[in-house]
mmCIF file with all atom_site columns, C-alpha atoms and ligand atoms in Angstrom:
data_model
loop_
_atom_site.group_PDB
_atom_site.id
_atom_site.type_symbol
_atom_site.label_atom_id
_atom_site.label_alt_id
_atom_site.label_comp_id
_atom_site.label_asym_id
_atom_site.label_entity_id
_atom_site.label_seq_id
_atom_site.pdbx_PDB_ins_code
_atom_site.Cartn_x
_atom_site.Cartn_y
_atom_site.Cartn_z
_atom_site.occupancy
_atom_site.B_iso_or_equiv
_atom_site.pdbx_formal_charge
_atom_site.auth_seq_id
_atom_site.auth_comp_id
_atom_site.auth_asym_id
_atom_site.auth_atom_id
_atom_site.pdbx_PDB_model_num
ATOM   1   C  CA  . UNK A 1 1   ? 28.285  16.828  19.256  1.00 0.00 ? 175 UNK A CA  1
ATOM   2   C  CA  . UNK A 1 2   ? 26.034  14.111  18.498  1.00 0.00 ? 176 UNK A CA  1
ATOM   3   C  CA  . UNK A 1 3   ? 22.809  14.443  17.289  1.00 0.00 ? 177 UNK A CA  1
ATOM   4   C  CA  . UNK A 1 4   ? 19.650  12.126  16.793  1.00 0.00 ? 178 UNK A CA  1
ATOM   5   C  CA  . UNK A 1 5   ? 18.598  13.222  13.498  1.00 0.00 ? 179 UNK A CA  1
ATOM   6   C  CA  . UNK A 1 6   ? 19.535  9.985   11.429  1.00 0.00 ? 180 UNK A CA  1
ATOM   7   C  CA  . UNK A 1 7   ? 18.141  6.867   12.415  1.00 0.00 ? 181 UNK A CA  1
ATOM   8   C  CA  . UNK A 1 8   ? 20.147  3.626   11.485  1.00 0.00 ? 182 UNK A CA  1
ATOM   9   C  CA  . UNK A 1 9   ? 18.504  1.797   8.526   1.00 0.00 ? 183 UNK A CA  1
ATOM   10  C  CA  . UNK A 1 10  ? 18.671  -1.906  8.123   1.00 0.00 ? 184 UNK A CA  1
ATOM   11  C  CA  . UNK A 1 11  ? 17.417  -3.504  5.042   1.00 0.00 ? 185 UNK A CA  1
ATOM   12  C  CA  . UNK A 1 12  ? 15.010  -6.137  5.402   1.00 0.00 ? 186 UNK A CA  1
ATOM   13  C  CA  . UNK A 1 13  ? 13.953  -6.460  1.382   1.00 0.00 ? 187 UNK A CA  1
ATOM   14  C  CA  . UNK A 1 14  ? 16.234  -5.789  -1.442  1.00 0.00 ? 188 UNK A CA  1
ATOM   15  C  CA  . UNK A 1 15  ? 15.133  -3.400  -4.837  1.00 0.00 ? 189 UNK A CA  1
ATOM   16  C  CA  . UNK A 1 16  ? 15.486  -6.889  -6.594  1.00 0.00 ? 190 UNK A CA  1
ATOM   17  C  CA  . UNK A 1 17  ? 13.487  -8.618  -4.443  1.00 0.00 ? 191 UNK A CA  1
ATOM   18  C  CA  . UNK A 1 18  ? 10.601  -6.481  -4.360  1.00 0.00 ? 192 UNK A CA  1
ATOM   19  C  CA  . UNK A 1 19  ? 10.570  -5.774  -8.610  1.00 0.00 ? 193 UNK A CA  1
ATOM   20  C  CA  . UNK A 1 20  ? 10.393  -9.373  -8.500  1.00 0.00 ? 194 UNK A CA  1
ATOM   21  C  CA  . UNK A 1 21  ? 7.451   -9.607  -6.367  1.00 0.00 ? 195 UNK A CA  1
ATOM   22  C  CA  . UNK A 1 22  ? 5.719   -6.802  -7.907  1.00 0.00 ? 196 UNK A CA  1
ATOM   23  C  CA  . UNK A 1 23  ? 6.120   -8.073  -11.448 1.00 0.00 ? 197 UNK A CA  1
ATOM   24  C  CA  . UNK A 1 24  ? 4.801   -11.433 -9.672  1.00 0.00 ? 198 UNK A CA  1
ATOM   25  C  CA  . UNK A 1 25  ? 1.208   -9.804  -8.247  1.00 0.00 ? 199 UNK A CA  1
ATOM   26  C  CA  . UNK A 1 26  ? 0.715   -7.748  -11.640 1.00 0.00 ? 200 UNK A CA  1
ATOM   27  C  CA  . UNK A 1 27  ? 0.522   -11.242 -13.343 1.00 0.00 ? 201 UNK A CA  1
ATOM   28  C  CA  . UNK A 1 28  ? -1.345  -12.508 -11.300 1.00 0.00 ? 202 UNK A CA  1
ATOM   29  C  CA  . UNK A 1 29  ? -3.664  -9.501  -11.601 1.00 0.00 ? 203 UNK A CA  1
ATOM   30  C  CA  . UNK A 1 30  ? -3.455  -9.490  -15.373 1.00 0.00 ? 204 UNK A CA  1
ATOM   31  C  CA  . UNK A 1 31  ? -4.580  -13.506 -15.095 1.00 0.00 ? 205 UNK A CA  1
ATOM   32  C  CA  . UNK A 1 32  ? -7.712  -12.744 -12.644 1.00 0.00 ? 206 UNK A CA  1
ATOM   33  C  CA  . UNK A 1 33  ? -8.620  -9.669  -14.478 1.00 0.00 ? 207 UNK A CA  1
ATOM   34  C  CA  . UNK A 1 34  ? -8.216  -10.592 -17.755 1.00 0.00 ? 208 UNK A CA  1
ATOM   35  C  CA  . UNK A 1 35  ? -11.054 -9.080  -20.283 1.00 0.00 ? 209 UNK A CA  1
ATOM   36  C  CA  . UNK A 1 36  ? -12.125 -6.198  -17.866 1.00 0.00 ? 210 UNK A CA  1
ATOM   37  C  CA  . UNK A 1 37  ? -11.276 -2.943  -17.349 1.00 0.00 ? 211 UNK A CA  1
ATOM   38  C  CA  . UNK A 1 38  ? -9.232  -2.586  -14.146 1.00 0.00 ? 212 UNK A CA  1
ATOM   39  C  CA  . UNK A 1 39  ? -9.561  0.590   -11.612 1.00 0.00 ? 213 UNK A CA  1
ATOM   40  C  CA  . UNK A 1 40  ? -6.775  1.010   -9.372  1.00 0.00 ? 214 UNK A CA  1
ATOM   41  C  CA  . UNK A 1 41  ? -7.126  3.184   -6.446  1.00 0.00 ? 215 UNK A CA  1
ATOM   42  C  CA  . UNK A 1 42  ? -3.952  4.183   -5.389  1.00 0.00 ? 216 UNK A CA  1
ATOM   43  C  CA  . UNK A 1 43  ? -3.861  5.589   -1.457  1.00 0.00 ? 217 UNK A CA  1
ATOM   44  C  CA  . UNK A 1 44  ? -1.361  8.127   -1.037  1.00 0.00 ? 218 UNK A CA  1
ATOM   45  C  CA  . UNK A 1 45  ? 1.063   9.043   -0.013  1.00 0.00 ? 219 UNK A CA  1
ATOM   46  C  CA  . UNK A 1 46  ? 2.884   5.939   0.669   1.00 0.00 ? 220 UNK A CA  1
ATOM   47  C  CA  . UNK A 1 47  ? 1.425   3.803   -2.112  1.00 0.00 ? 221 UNK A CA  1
ATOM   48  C  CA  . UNK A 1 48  ? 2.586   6.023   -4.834  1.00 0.00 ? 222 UNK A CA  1
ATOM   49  C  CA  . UNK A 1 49  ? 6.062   3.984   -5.801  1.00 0.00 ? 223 UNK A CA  1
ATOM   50  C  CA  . UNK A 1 50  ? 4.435   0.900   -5.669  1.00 0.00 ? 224 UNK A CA  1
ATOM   51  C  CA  . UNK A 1 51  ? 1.184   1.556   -8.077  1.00 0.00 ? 225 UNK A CA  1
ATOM   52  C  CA  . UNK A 1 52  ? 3.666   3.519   -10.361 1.00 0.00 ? 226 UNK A CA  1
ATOM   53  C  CA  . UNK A 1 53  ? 5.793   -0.035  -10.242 1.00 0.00 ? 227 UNK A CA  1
ATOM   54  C  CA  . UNK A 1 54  ? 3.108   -2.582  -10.576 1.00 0.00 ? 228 UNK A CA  1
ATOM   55  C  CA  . UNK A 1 55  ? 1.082   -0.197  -13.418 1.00 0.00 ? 229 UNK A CA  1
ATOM   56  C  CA  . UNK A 1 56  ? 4.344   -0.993  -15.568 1.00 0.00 ? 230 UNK A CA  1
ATOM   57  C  CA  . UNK A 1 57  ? 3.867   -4.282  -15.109 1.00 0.00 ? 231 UNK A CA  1
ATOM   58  C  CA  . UNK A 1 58  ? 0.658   -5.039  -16.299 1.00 0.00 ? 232 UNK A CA  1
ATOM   59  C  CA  . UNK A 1 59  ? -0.745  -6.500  -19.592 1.00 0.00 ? 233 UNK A CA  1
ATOM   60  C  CA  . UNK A 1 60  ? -4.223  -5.551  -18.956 1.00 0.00 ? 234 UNK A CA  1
ATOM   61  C  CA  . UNK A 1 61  ? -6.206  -1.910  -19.701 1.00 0.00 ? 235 UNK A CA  1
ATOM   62  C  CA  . UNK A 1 62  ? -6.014  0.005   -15.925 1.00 0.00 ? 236 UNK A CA  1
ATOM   63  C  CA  . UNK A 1 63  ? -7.112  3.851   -15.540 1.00 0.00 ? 237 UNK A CA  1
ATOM   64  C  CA  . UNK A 1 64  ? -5.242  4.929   -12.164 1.00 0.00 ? 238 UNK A CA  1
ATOM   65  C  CA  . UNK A 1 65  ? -6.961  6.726   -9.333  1.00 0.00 ? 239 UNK A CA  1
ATOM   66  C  CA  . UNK A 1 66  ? -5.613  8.246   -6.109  1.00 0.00 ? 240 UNK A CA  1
ATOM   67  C  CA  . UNK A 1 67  ? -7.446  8.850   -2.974  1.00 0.00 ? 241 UNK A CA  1
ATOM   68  C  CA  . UNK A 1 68  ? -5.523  10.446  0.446   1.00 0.00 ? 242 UNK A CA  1
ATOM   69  C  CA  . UNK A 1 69  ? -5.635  8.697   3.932   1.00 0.00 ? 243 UNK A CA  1
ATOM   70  C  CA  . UNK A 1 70  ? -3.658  10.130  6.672   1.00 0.00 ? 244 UNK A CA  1
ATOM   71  C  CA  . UNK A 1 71  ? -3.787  8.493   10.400  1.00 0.00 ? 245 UNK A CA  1
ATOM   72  C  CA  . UNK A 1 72  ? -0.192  8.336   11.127  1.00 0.00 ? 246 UNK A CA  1
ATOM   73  C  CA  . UNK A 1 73  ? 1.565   10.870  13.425  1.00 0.00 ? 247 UNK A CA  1
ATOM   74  C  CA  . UNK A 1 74  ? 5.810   9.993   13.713  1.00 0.00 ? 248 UNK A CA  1
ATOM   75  C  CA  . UNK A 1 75  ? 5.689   6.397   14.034  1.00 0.00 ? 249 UNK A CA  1
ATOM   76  C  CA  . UNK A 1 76  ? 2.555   5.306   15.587  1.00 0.00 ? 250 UNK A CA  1
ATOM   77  C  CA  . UNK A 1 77  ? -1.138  5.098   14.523  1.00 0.00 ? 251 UNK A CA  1
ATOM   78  C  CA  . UNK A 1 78  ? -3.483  7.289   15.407  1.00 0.00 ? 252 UNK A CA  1
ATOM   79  C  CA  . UNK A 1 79  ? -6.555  5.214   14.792  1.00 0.00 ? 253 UNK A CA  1
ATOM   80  C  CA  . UNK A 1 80  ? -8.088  8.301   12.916  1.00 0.00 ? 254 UNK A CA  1
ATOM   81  C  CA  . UNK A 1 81  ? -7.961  7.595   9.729   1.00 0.00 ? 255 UNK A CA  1
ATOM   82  C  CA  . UNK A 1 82  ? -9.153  10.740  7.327   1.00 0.00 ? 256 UNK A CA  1
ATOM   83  C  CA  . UNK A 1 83  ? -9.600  10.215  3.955   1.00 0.00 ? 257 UNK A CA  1
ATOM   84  C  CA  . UNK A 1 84  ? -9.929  13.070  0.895   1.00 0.00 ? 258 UNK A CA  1
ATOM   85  C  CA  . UNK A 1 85  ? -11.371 12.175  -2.932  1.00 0.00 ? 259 UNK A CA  1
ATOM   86  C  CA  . UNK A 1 86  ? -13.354 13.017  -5.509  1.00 0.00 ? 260 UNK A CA  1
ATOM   87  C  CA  . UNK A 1 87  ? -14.112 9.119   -7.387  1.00 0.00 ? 261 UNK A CA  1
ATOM   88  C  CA  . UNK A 1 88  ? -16.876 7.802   -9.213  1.00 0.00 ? 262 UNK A CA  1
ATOM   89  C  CA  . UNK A 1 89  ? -16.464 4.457   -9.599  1.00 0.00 ? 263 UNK A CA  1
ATOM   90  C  CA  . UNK A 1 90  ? -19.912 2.984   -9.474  1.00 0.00 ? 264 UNK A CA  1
ATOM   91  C  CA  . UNK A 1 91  ? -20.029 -0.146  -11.376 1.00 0.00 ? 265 UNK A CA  1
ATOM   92  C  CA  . UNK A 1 92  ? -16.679 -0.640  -11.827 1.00 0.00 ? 266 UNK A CA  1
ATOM   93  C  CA  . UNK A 1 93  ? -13.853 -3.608  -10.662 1.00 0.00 ? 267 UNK A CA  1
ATOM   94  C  CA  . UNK A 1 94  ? -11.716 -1.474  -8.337  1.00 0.00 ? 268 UNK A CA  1
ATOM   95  C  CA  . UNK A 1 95  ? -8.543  -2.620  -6.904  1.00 0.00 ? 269 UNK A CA  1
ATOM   96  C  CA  . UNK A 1 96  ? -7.164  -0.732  -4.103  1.00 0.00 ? 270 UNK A CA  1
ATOM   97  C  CA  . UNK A 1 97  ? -3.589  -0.401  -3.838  1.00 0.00 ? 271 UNK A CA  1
ATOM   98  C  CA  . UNK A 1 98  ? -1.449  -0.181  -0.874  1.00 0.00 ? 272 UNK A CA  1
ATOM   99  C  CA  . UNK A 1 99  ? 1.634   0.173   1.246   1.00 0.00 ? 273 UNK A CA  1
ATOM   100 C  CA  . UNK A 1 100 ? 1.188   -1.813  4.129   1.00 0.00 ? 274 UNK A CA  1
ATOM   101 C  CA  . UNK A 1 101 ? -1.599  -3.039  6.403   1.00 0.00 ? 275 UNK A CA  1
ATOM   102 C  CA  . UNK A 1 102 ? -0.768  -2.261  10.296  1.00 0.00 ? 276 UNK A CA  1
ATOM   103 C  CA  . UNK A 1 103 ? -3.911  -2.464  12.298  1.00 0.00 ? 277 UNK A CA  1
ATOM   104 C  CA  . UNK A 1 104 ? -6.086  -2.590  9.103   1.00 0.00 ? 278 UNK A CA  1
ATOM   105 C  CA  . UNK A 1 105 ? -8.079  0.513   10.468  1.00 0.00 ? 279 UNK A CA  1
ATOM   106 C  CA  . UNK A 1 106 ? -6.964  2.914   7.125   1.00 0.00 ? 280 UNK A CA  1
ATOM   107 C  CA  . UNK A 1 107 ? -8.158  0.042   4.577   1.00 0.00 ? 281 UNK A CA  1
ATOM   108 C  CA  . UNK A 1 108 ? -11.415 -1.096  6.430   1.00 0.00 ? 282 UNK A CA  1
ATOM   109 C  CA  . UNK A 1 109 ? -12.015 3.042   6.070   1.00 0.00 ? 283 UNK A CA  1
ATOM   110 C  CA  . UNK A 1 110 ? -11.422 2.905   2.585   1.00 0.00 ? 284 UNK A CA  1
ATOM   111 C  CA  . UNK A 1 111 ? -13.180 -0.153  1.972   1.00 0.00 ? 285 UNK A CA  1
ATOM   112 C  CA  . UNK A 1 112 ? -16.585 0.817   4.188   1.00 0.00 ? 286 UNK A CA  1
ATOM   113 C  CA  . UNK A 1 113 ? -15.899 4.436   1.486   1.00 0.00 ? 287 UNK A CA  1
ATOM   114 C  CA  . UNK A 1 114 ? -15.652 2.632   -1.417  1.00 0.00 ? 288 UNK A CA  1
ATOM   115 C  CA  . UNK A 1 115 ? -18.363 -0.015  -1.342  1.00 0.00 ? 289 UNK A CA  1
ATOM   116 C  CA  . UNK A 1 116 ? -20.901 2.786   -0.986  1.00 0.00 ? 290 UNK A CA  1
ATOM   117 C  CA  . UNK A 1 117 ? -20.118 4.002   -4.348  1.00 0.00 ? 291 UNK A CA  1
ATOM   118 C  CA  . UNK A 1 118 ? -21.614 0.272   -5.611  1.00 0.00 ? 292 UNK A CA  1
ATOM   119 C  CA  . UNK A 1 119 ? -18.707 -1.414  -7.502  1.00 0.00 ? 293 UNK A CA  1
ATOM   120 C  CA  . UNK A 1 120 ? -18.947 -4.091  -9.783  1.00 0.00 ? 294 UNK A CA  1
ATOM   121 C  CA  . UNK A 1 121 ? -16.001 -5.573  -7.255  1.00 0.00 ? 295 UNK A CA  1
ATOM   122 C  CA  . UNK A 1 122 ? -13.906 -4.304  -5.255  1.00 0.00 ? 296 UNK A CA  1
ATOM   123 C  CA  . UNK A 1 123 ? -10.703 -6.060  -3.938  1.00 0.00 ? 297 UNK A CA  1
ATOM   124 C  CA  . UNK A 1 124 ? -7.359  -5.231  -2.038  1.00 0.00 ? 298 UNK A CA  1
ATOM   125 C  CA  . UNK A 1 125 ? -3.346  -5.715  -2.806  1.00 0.00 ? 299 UNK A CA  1
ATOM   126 C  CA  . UNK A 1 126 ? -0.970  -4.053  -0.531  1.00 0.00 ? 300 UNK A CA  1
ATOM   127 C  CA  . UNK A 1 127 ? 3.097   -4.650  -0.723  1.00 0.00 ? 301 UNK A CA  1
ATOM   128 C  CA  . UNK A 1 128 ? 3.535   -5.228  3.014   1.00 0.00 ? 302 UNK A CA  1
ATOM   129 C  CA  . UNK A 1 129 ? 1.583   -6.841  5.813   1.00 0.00 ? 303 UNK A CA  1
ATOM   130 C  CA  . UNK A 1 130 ? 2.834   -6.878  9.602   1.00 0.00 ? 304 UNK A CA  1
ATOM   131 C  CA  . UNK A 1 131 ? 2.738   -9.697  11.268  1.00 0.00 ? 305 UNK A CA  1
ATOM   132 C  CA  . UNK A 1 132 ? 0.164   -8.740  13.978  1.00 0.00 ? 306 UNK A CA  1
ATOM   133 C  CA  . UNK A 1 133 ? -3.073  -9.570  15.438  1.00 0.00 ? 307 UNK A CA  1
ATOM   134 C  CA  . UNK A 1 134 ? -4.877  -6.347  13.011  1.00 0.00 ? 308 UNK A CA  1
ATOM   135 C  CA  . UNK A 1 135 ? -7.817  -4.536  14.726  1.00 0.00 ? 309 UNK A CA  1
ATOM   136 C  CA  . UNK A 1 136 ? -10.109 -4.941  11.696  1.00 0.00 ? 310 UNK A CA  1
ATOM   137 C  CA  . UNK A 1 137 ? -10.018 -7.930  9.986   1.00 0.00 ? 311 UNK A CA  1
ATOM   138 C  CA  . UNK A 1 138 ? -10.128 -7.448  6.090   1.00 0.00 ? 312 UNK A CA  1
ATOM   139 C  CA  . UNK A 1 139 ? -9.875  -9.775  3.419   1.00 0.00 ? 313 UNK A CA  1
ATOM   140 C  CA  . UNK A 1 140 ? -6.963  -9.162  1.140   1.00 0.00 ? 314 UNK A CA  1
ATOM   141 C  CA  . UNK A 1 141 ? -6.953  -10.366 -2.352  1.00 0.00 ? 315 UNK A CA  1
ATOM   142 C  CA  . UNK A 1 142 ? -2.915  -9.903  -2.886  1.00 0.00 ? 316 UNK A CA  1
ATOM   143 C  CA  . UNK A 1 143 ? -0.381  -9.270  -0.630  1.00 0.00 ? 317 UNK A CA  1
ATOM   144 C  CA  . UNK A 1 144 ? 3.709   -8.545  -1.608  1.00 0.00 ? 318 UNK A CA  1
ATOM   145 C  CA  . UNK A 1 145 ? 5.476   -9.782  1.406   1.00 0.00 ? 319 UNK A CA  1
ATOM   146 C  CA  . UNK A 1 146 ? 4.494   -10.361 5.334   1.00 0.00 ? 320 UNK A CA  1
ATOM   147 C  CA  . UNK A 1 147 ? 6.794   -9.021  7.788   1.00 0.00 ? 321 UNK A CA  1
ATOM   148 C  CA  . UNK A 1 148 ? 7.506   -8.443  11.408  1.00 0.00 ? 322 UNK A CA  1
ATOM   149 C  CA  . UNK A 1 149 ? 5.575   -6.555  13.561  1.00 0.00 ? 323 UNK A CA  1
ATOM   150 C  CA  . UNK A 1 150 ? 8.358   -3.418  13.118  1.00 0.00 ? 324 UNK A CA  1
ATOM   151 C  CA  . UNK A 1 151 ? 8.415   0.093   11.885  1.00 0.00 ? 325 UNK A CA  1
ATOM   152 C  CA  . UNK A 1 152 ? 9.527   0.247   8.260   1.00 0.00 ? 326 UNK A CA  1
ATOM   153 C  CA  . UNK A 1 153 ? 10.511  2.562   5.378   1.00 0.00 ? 327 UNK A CA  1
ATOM   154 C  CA  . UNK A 1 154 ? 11.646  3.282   1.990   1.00 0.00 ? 328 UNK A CA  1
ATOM   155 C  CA  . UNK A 1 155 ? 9.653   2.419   -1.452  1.00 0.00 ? 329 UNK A CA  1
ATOM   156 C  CA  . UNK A 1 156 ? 7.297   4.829   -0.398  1.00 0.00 ? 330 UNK A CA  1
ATOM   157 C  CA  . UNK A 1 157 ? 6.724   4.463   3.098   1.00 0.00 ? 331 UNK A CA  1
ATOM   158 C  CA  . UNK A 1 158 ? 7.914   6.985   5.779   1.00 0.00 ? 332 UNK A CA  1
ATOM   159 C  CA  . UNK A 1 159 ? 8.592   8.355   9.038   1.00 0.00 ? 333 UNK A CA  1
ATOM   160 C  CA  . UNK A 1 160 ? 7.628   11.911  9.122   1.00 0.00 ? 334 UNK A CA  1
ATOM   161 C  CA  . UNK A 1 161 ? 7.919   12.050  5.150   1.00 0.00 ? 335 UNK A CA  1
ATOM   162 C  CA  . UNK A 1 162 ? 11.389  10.913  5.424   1.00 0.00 ? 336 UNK A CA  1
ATOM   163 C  CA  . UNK A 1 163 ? 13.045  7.801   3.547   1.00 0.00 ? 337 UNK A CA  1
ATOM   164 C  CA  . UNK A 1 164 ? 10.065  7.749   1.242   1.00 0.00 ? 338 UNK A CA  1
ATOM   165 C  CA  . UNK A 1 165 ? 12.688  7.876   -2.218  1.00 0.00 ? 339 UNK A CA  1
ATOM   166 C  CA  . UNK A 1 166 ? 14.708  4.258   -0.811  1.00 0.00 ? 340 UNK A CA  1
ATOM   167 C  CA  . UNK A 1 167 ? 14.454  2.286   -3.847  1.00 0.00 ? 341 UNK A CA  1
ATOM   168 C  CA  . UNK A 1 168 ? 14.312  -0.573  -0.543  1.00 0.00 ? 342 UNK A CA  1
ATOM   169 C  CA  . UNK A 1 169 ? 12.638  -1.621  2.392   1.00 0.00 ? 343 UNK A CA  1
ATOM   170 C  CA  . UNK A 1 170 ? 14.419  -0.814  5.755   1.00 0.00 ? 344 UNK A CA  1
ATOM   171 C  CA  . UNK A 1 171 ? 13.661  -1.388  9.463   1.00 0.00 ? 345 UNK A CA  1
ATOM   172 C  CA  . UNK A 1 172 ? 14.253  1.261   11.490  1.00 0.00 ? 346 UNK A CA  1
ATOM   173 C  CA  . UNK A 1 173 ? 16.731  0.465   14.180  1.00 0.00 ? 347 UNK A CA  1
HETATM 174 P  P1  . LIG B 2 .   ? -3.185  0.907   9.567   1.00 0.00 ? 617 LIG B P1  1
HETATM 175 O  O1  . LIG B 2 .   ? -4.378  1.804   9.439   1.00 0.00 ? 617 LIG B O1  1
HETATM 176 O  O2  . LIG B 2 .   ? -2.736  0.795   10.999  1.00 0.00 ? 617 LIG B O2  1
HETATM 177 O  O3  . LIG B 2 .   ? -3.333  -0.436  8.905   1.00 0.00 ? 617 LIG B O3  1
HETATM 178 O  O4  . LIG B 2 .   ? -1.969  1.658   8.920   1.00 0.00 ? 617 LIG B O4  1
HETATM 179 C  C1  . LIG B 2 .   ? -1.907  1.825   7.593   1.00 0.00 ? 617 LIG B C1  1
HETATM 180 C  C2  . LIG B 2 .   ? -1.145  3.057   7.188   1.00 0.00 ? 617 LIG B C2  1
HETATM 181 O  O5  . LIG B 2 .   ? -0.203  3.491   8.168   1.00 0.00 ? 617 LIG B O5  1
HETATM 182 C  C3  . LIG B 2 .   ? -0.361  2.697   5.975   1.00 0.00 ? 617 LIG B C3  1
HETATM 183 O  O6  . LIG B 2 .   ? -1.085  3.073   4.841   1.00 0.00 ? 617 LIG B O6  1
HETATM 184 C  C4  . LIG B 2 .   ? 0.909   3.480   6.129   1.00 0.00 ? 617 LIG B C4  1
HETATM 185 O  O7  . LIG B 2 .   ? 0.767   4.716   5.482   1.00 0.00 ? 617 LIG B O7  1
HETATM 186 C  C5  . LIG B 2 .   ? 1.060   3.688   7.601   1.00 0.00 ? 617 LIG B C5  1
HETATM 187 N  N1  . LIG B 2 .   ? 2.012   2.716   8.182   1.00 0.00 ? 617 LIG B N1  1
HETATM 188 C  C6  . LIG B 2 .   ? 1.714   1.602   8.894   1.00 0.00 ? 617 LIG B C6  1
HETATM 189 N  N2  . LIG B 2 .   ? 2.820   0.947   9.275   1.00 0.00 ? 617 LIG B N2  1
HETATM 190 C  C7  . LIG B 2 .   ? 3.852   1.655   8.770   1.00 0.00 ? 617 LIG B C7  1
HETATM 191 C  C8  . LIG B 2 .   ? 5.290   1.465   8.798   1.00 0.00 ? 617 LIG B C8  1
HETATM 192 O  O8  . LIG B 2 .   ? 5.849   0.510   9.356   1.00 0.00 ? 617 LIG B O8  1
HETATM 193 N  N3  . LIG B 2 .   ? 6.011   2.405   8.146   1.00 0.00 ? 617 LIG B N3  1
HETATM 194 C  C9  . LIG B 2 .   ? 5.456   3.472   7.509   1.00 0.00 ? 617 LIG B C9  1
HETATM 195 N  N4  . LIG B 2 .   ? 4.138   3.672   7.445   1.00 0.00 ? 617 LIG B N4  1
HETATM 196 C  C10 . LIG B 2 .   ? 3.341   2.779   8.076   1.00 0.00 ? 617 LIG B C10 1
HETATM 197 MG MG1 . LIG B 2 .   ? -0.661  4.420   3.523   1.00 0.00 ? 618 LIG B MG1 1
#
């Protein structure tokens, strides 16, 4: 009998391709940073392989921060994004690190939370961004890779809190 419970998985960016890029924005963060002390803001789940990546990668002083934003339920977004932390980073230059933008509704979230705590600066860099009109419009300082408009996992991201442990990105197909 056949069942449904494995999707096919078609990789769209290799393991090499993406260390490559990563190593690529955390110079470019080292460079624009240089002389401060960065805080990254990691938003979990799905940006927890990445930060742990790019982190390695850097040649300035970081202290690492997580904060939780759920909106996602199977593969589409709910548009209610709900997000859980405890930071204090008033004064500080924050960066923001993420998985992918979709819509943009979980970062403008974060970004409307964040600013209230009064930042010296506060800037985005997410791995992935779809290639879609986005419902909120945010500026993003550094961005991985742009890709179709399609569902994707792996390094991180999931369906359903599979596939998160692919050392790759895959479409689902
Ligand atoms: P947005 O609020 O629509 O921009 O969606 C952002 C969040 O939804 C991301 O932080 C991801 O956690 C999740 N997400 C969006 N697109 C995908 C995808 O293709 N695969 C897995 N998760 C996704
Ligand atoms: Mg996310």
């Amino acid at each position: 009998m056949k069942t449904n419970s494995s999707p096919s998985l078609e990789k769209i960016i290799t393991a090499r391709e993406i260390q490559l890029k990563v190593r690529e924005l955390a110079d470019q963060i080292s460079l624009d940073y240089a002389g401060k002390k960065l805080h990254l803001v990691g938003v979990l789940k799905g940006a927890f392989i990445f930060l742990a990546d790019l982190v390695r990668f850097l040649t300035i002083p970081v202290q690492v921060h997580f904060l939780h934003a759920s909106s996602y339920t199977h593969t589409q977004s709910s548009g209610n994004v709900h997000l859980a932390h405890q930071l204090k980073l008033t004064g500080k230059d924050i960066l923001v690190i993420e998985d992918i933008q979709d819509t943009g509704l979980t970062l403008s979230r974060i970004l409307e939370d964040l600013v209230q705590q009064k930042p010296a600066s506060l800037e985005v860099c997410t791995l992935l961004e779809k290639d879609r009109p986005h419902t909120k419009v945010i500026n993003i300082r550094y961005t991985g890779f742009k890709i179709p408009n399609e569902f994707v996992v792996g390094y991180g991201l999931d369906m359903s809190e599979r596939f998160r442990e692919l050392p790759y990105i895959a479409r689902l197909s």
